[in-house]
Coordinates of C-alpha atoms in Angstrom, one line a residue:
Chain V
M998 CA -13.4 16.2 -7.4
A999 CA -15.9 14.5 -9.7
M1000 CA -14.4 16.4 -12.7
A1001 CA -10.8 15.6 -11.8
F1002 CA -11.7 12.0 -11.4
S1003 CA -13.7 11.7 -14.6
A1004 CA -10.6 13.0 -16.5
L1005 CA -8.6 10.4 -14.7
L1006 CA -11.0 7.7 -15.6
K1007 CA -10.8 8.6 -19.3
R1008 CA -7.1 7.9 -19.0
T1009 CA -7.5 4.7 -16.9
S1010 CA -10.1 3.3 -19.2
A1011 CA -7.6 3.6 -22.1
I1012 CA -5.1 1.8 -19.9
K1013 CA -7.8 -0.7 -18.9
S1014 CA -8.7 -1.6 -22.5
V1015 CA -5.1 -2.6 -23.1
I1016 CA -5.0 -4.6 -19.9
G1017 CA -8.4 -6.1 -20.8
G1018 CA -6.9 -7.3 -24.1
L1019 CA -4.1 -9.0 -22.2
Q1020 CA -6.4 -10.5 -19.7
A1021 CA -8.5 -12.1 -22.4
S1022 CA -5.7 -14.5 -23.1
R1023 CA -5.1 -15.4 -19.4
A1024 CA -6.9 -18.0 -17.2
F1025 CA -8.6 -15.4 -15.0
A1026 CA -12.0 -16.6 -13.9
S1027 CA -14.9 -14.1 -14.1
V1028 CA -17.6 -14.5 -11.5
A1029 CA -21.3 -13.8 -11.8
V1030 CA -24.4 -14.6 -9.8
D1031 CA -24.5 -18.3 -9.0
S1032 CA -20.7 -18.7 -9.3
D1033 CA -19.0 -20.5 -6.5
L1034 CA -16.5 -18.0 -5.2
V1035 CA -14.4 -20.6 -3.3
S1036 CA -14.1 -22.9 -6.3
A1037 CA -13.3 -19.9 -8.6
A1038 CA -10.3 -19.0 -6.4
S1039 CA -9.6 -22.1 -4.5
D1040 CA -5.9 -21.5 -4.2
V1041 CA -6.2 -17.9 -3.0
S1042 CA -5.9 -16.6 0.5
L1043 CA -6.6 -13.2 2.0
Q1044 CA -4.7 -11.5 4.8
R1045 CA -6.6 -10.5 7.9
A1046 CA -6.0 -6.9 8.9
R1047 CA -3.6 -6.7 11.8
S1048 CA -0.8 -4.6 13.2
W1049 CA 2.8 -5.4 12.2
D1050 CA 3.5 -7.0 15.6
E1051 CA 0.4 -9.1 15.3
G1052 CA 1.6 -10.1 11.8
V1053 CA 4.9 -11.3 13.3
S1054 CA 3.1 -13.2 16.1
S1055 CA 0.9 -14.9 13.6
K1056 CA 3.9 -15.9 11.5
F1057 CA 2.4 -13.9 8.7
A1058 CA -0.5 -16.4 8.5
T1059 CA -3.1 -16.0 5.7
T1060 CA -6.8 -17.1 5.6
P1061 CA -8.0 -19.4 2.8
L1062 CA -11.2 -18.4 1.1
S1063 CA -12.9 -21.6 2.4
D1064 CA -12.4 -20.4 6.0
I1065 CA -14.1 -17.1 5.1
F1066 CA -17.1 -18.4 3.1
K1067 CA -17.9 -22.1 3.7
G1068 CA -21.1 -22.6 5.6
K1069 CA -21.5 -18.8 6.2
K1070 CA -23.7 -16.0 4.9
V1071 CA -21.2 -13.2 4.0
V1072 CA -21.5 -9.7 2.7
I1073 CA -18.2 -8.6 1.1
F1074 CA -17.2 -5.4 -0.5
G1075 CA -14.1 -4.3 -2.3
L1076 CA -12.6 -0.9 -3.0
P1077 CA -9.7 0.8 -4.7
G1078 CA -7.7 1.5 -1.6
A1079 CA -7.2 2.4 2.0
Y1080 CA -6.9 6.2 2.6
T1081 CA -8.7 7.1 -0.7
G1082 CA -11.8 9.3 -1.0
V1083 CA -15.1 7.6 -1.6
C1084 CA -13.8 4.5 0.3
S1085 CA -13.3 6.4 3.5
T1086 CA -16.2 8.8 3.4
Q1087 CA -19.0 6.7 1.9
H1088 CA -18.3 3.1 1.1
V1089 CA -17.1 1.8 4.5
P1090 CA -19.5 4.0 6.5
S1091 CA -22.5 2.6 4.5
Y1092 CA -21.7 -0.9 5.7
K1093 CA -20.8 0.2 9.3
R1094 CA -24.1 2.0 9.9
N1095 CA -26.1 -1.0 8.6
I1096 CA -24.3 -3.6 10.6
D1097 CA -27.3 -4.3 12.9
S1098 CA -29.6 -4.8 9.9
F1099 CA -27.2 -7.2 8.3
K1100 CA -27.0 -9.2 11.5
R1101 CA -30.9 -9.3 11.8
K1102 CA -30.9 -10.8 8.2
G1103 CA -28.7 -13.6 9.4
I1104 CA -25.4 -12.3 7.9
D1105 CA -22.5 -13.9 9.7
S1106 CA -19.8 -11.5 8.6
V1107 CA -19.4 -8.2 6.7
I1108 CA -16.0 -8.1 5.0
C1109 CA -14.1 -5.3 3.4
V1110 CA -11.2 -6.3 1.1
S1111 CA -8.7 -4.1 -0.7
V1112 CA -5.4 -4.4 -2.7
N1113 CA -3.3 -3.2 0.3
D1114 CA -1.1 -5.0 2.8
P1115 CA -2.8 -6.0 6.0
Y1116 CA -0.9 -3.5 8.2
T1117 CA -2.0 -0.5 6.0
I1118 CA -5.6 -1.6 5.9
N1119 CA -5.5 -2.2 9.7
G1120 CA -4.2 1.4 10.3
W1121 CA -7.0 2.7 8.1
A1122 CA -9.8 0.5 9.7
E1123 CA -8.7 1.8 13.1
K1124 CA -8.8 5.4 11.9
L1125 CA -12.3 4.8 10.6
Q1126 CA -13.3 3.1 13.9
A1127 CA -14.8 0.4 11.8
K1128 CA -13.0 -2.7 13.0
E1129 CA -15.7 -3.8 15.5
A1130 CA -18.4 -3.9 12.9
I1131 CA -16.5 -5.0 9.8
E1132 CA -13.8 -7.6 9.1
F1133 CA -11.0 -6.1 7.0
Y1134 CA -8.7 -8.2 4.8
G1135 CA -5.8 -7.3 2.5
D1136 CA -5.3 -8.8 -0.9
F1137 CA -1.7 -7.5 -1.0
D1138 CA -0.7 -9.1 -4.3
G1139 CA -4.1 -8.7 -5.9
S1140 CA -4.4 -12.5 -6.4
F1141 CA -8.0 -12.6 -5.2
H1142 CA -9.2 -9.7 -7.4
K1143 CA -7.2 -11.1 -10.4
K1144 CA -9.1 -14.4 -10.1
L1145 CA -12.4 -12.4 -10.0
D1146 CA -11.2 -10.3 -13.0
L1147 CA -11.9 -7.2 -10.9
M1148 CA -8.5 -5.5 -11.2
I1149 CA -8.0 -2.0 -12.7
D1150 CA -4.9 0.0 -13.3
L1151 CA -5.1 3.2 -11.2
S1152 CA -1.6 4.4 -11.8
A1153 CA -3.0 7.7 -13.0
A1154 CA -4.2 8.3 -9.5
L1155 CA -0.8 7.2 -8.1
L1156 CA -2.2 3.9 -6.8
G1157 CA -1.1 1.3 -9.3
P1158 CA -3.0 -1.9 -9.9
R1159 CA -6.0 -2.0 -7.6
S1160 CA -9.6 -3.3 -7.6
H1161 CA -12.8 -2.1 -8.9
R1162 CA -15.4 -0.9 -6.4
W1163 CA -17.8 -3.8 -5.9
S1164 CA -20.0 -5.7 -3.4
A1165 CA -21.4 -9.3 -3.2
Y1166 CA -23.7 -11.3 -1.0
V1167 CA -22.3 -14.8 -0.7
D1168 CA -24.1 -17.8 0.8
D1169 CA -21.9 -20.8 1.6
G1170 CA -19.5 -19.7 -1.2
K1171 CA -22.2 -19.2 -3.8
I1172 CA -22.6 -15.6 -5.1
K1173 CA -26.2 -14.6 -4.7
A1174 CA -25.9 -10.9 -5.6
L1175 CA -23.0 -9.0 -7.3
N1176 CA -22.7 -5.3 -7.8
I1177 CA -19.7 -3.7 -9.7
E1178 CA -19.4 0.1 -10.2
K1179 CA -18.8 1.1 -13.8
A1180 CA -15.9 3.3 -12.5
P1181 CA -14.2 3.3 -9.1
S1182 CA -15.1 6.9 -8.6
E1183 CA -18.8 6.0 -8.7
F1184 CA -20.9 4.9 -5.8
Q1185 CA -24.2 3.9 -7.3
V1186 CA -24.7 0.1 -6.8
S1187 CA -22.1 -1.1 -4.2
S1188 CA -23.3 0.5 -1.0
G1189 CA -24.4 -1.2 2.1
D1190 CA -28.0 0.1 1.6
V1191 CA -28.3 -1.5 -1.9
I1192 CA -27.0 -4.9 -0.9
L1193 CA -29.1 -5.0 2.3
N1194 CA -32.2 -5.1 0.0
Q1195 CA -30.7 -7.9 -2.0
I1196 CA -30.5 -10.3 0.9
Chain Q
M981 CA 10.0 -10.8 16.9
A982 CA 13.7 -11.0 15.8
M983 CA 13.4 -14.8 15.5
A984 CA 10.3 -14.7 13.4
F985 CA 11.8 -12.1 11.1
S986 CA 15.0 -14.0 10.7
A987 CA 13.0 -17.1 9.6
L988 CA 11.2 -14.8 7.2
L989 CA 14.5 -13.4 5.9
K990 CA 15.8 -16.9 5.1
R991 CA 12.8 -17.3 2.9
T992 CA 13.0 -13.8 1.3
S993 CA 16.7 -14.1 0.6
A994 CA 16.0 -17.3 -1.4
I995 CA 13.4 -15.3 -3.3
K996 CA 15.8 -12.4 -3.7
S997 CA 18.6 -14.5 -5.1
V998 CA 16.1 -15.5 -7.9
I999 CA 15.1 -11.9 -8.4
G1000 CA 18.8 -10.8 -8.3
G1001 CA 19.5 -13.2 -11.1
L1002 CA 16.8 -11.7 -13.2
Q1003 CA 17.9 -8.2 -12.4
A1004 CA 21.4 -8.9 -13.5
S1005 CA 20.2 -8.9 -17.1
R1006 CA 18.2 -5.6 -16.7
A1007 CA 19.4 -2.1 -17.1
F1008 CA 19.0 -1.1 -13.4
A1009 CA 21.5 1.5 -12.3
S1010 CA 23.2 0.7 -9.0
V1011 CA 24.3 3.8 -7.0
A1012 CA 27.2 4.3 -4.8
V1013 CA 29.0 7.2 -3.1
D1014 CA 29.8 9.9 -5.7
S1015 CA 27.0 8.7 -8.0
D1016 CA 24.7 11.4 -9.3
L1017 CA 21.3 10.4 -8.0
V1018 CA 19.3 12.7 -10.3
S1019 CA 21.2 11.4 -13.4
A1020 CA 20.8 7.8 -12.3
A1021 CA 17.0 8.2 -12.2
S1022 CA 16.4 11.2 -14.4
D1023 CA 13.0 10.0 -15.6
V1024 CA 11.7 9.1 -12.2
S1025 CA 9.3 11.2 -10.0
L1026 CA 8.2 10.7 -6.5
Q1027 CA 4.7 11.4 -5.1
R1028 CA 4.5 13.9 -2.2
A1029 CA 2.5 12.5 0.8
R1030 CA -1.0 14.0 0.8
S1031 CA -4.6 13.2 1.6
W1032 CA -6.7 11.8 -1.2
D1033 CA -8.6 15.2 -1.5
E1034 CA -5.3 17.0 -1.8
G1035 CA -4.3 14.4 -4.4
V1036 CA -7.4 15.2 -6.4
S1037 CA -6.8 19.0 -6.0
S1038 CA -3.2 18.6 -7.2
K1039 CA -4.4 16.6 -10.2
F1040 CA -2.2 13.8 -8.9
A1041 CA 0.9 15.8 -9.6
T1042 CA 4.3 14.1 -9.0
T1043 CA 7.7 15.6 -8.1
P1044 CA 10.7 15.1 -10.4
L1045 CA 13.9 14.1 -8.6
S1046 CA 15.6 17.3 -9.8
D1047 CA 13.1 19.4 -7.8
I1048 CA 14.0 17.4 -4.7
F1049 CA 17.8 17.4 -5.0
K1050 CA 19.1 20.1 -7.3
G1051 CA 21.0 22.8 -5.3
K1052 CA 20.0 21.3 -2.0
K1053 CA 21.6 19.3 0.9
V1054 CA 19.2 16.4 1.5
V1055 CA 19.1 13.5 3.9
I1056 CA 16.9 10.8 2.5
F1057 CA 16.0 7.4 4.0
G1058 CA 13.9 4.5 2.6
L1059 CA 12.1 1.7 4.4
P1060 CA 10.0 -1.4 3.6
G1061 CA 6.6 0.1 4.4
A1062 CA 4.3 2.4 6.2
Y1063 CA 2.7 0.6 9.2
T1064 CA 5.5 -1.9 9.6
G1065 CA 7.5 -2.5 12.8
V1066 CA 11.1 -1.1 12.8
C1067 CA 10.0 1.7 10.5
S1068 CA 7.4 3.1 12.9
T1069 CA 9.2 2.5 16.2
Q1070 CA 12.8 3.3 15.4
H1071 CA 13.6 4.4 11.9
V1072 CA 11.4 7.5 11.5
P1073 CA 11.8 8.5 15.1
S1074 CA 15.6 8.5 14.8
Y1075 CA 15.3 11.2 12.1
K1076 CA 12.5 13.1 13.8
R1077 CA 14.4 13.6 17.0
N1078 CA 17.6 14.7 15.2
I1079 CA 15.8 17.3 13.0
D1080 CA 17.4 20.3 14.8
S1081 CA 20.9 18.9 14.5
F1082 CA 20.3 18.2 10.7
K1083 CA 19.2 21.8 10.2
R1084 CA 22.2 23.1 12.2
K1085 CA 24.5 21.2 9.8
G1086 CA 22.8 23.0 6.8
I1087 CA 20.5 20.2 5.7
D1088 CA 17.7 21.7 3.6
S1089 CA 15.3 18.7 3.8
V1090 CA 15.0 15.3 5.5
I1091 CA 13.0 12.9 3.4
C1092 CA 11.4 9.6 4.0
V1093 CA 10.5 7.5 1.0
S1094 CA 8.7 4.1 0.8
V1095 CA 7.0 1.9 -1.8
N1096 CA 3.5 3.0 -0.8
D1097 CA 0.9 5.2 -2.4
P1098 CA 1.1 8.8 -1.2
Y1099 CA -2.2 8.6 0.7
T1100 CA -1.2 5.6 2.8
I1101 CA 2.2 7.2 3.7
N1102 CA 0.4 10.4 4.5
G1103 CA -1.9 8.6 6.9
W1104 CA 1.1 6.9 8.5
A1105 CA 3.1 10.1 8.8
E1106 CA 0.2 11.8 10.5
K1107 CA -0.1 8.9 13.0
L1108 CA 3.6 9.2 13.8
Q1109 CA 3.2 13.0 14.1
A1110 CA 6.3 13.4 11.9
K1111 CA 5.0 15.5 9.0
E1112 CA 6.4 18.8 10.4
A1113 CA 10.0 17.5 10.7
I1114 CA 10.2 15.1 7.7
E1115 CA 9.0 15.3 4.1
F1116 CA 7.3 12.0 3.1
Y1117 CA 7.2 10.7 -0.4
G1118 CA 5.6 7.7 -2.0
D1119 CA 7.3 5.5 -4.7
F1120 CA 4.0 3.8 -5.5
D1121 CA 5.2 1.7 -8.4
G1122 CA 8.8 1.2 -7.1
S1123 CA 10.3 3.0 -10.1
F1124 CA 12.7 5.0 -7.9
H1125 CA 14.0 2.0 -5.9
K1126 CA 14.2 -0.1 -9.0
K1127 CA 16.5 2.4 -10.6
L1128 CA 18.7 2.3 -7.4
D1129 CA 18.6 -1.5 -7.4
L1130 CA 17.2 -1.3 -3.8
M1131 CA 14.1 -3.5 -4.3
I1132 CA 13.5 -6.7 -2.3
D1133 CA 10.6 -9.1 -2.4
L1134 CA 8.8 -9.1 1.0
S1135 CA 5.9 -11.3 -0.1
A1136 CA 6.7 -13.6 2.8
A1137 CA 5.8 -10.8 5.1
L1138 CA 2.6 -10.1 3.1
L1139 CA 4.1 -6.9 1.7
G1140 CA 5.1 -7.8 -1.9
P1141 CA 7.9 -5.9 -3.7
R1142 CA 9.3 -3.2 -1.4
S1143 CA 12.5 -1.4 -0.7
H1144 CA 15.5 -2.2 1.4
R1145 CA 16.1 -0.1 4.5
W1146 CA 18.6 2.5 3.6
S1147 CA 19.8 6.1 4.1
A1148 CA 21.8 8.6 2.1
Y1149 CA 23.3 12.1 2.4
V1150 CA 22.9 13.8 -1.0
D1151 CA 24.5 17.2 -1.9
D1152 CA 23.2 18.8 -5.1
G1153 CA 22.2 15.4 -6.4
K1154 CA 25.6 13.8 -5.6
I1155 CA 25.6 10.9 -3.1
K1156 CA 28.0 11.8 -0.3
A1157 CA 27.1 8.9 2.1
L1158 CA 25.1 5.7 1.5
N1159 CA 24.0 3.1 4.1
I1160 CA 22.0 0.0 3.2
E1161 CA 21.0 -2.5 5.9
K1162 CA 21.9 -6.1 5.1
A1163 CA 18.3 -7.1 5.8
P1164 CA 15.2 -4.9 6.2
S1165 CA 14.7 -6.2 9.8
E1166 CA 18.1 -4.8 10.8
F1167 CA 18.7 -1.3 12.0
Q1168 CA 22.4 -0.9 12.3
V1169 CA 23.6 1.6 9.7
S1170 CA 20.6 3.5 8.4
S1171 CA 19.6 5.5 11.5
G1172 CA 19.4 9.3 11.8
D1173 CA 22.2 9.2 14.4
V1174 CA 24.6 7.4 12.0
I1175 CA 24.1 9.7 9.1
L1176 CA 24.3 12.8 11.3
N1177 CA 27.9 12.0 11.9
Q1178 CA 28.5 11.5 8.1
I1179 CA 27.6 15.0 7.2

């Protein structure tokens, strides 16, 4: 698996350098430690994971970033997609198993976000039995990750435009720690164990 | 649910008329009865539903339309998305329960296609326990449905660009019957029961 993915990543990094060139001329905000996440993406909303019927009942409501981050201590992590490998077997579980430690450190919410629609990410969260510990949100049109300059073209893996694998500790909207994997196949810096020690 | 969706569709049809205007100047092929589906989209491939690990093992292989349709009698249906309402509760089940009747009429394969990645549609197919009866394919970048002029913007339902709800009977690549719902929330003409009587 590692070899197949490294071949893929050679292809996607070629694609990405093209996209990166295009992005340089756009108004995407890059974030870093001390950035205010809510200000950087003030017009962006995420979509709380839910079933289709709950989506209809909610009139397809979305959640502004200020509701998620203002006045709260949040650990958030992003990944390339529901139903993909490292995300299912390592990334989500590393947050789920540390949930009590996060709570003891005063974290109000642990959030998983992905460029998926909220019904798909809900189906996946249920399959992983992770919905009680972690709040899942969709970023169905990628507008959140575009603002953060965290998009990557994963068409070579039959996924299309998705997000990098990353994590952040955010206190009242301010980024206090930020970890971005060099490639979405890697799982070196964005685990629950790493960020637990950064809080 | 019907009311909420009808309100949604008023919004999406406004979006769609804008998109429709844009599409008029593009080279999208519309299909109709007697069209040759393989010729209309000869450069398009679909992605067989599979787990991520199977995707890696397959080196993310895709399936050309000619492999799916040439020399075969195929019933194919498309829908707005894995994990959405009508698709899960009515559309897929109407094909699953008729699978023996399709086989008796000489149909080689019954295929479900959606603008989803192949791992998501695989997770959904497993949840619906429909993988034995029906072959599921992803159209992750919408290139198949764009060629058929069957795309619709469902951003108001937090889905983004997806496909209409439709069905077709295709014999050796030639479309023999084609049914497209007026709105993706409807389920009048694209069921398994309807197309069974068109073969």
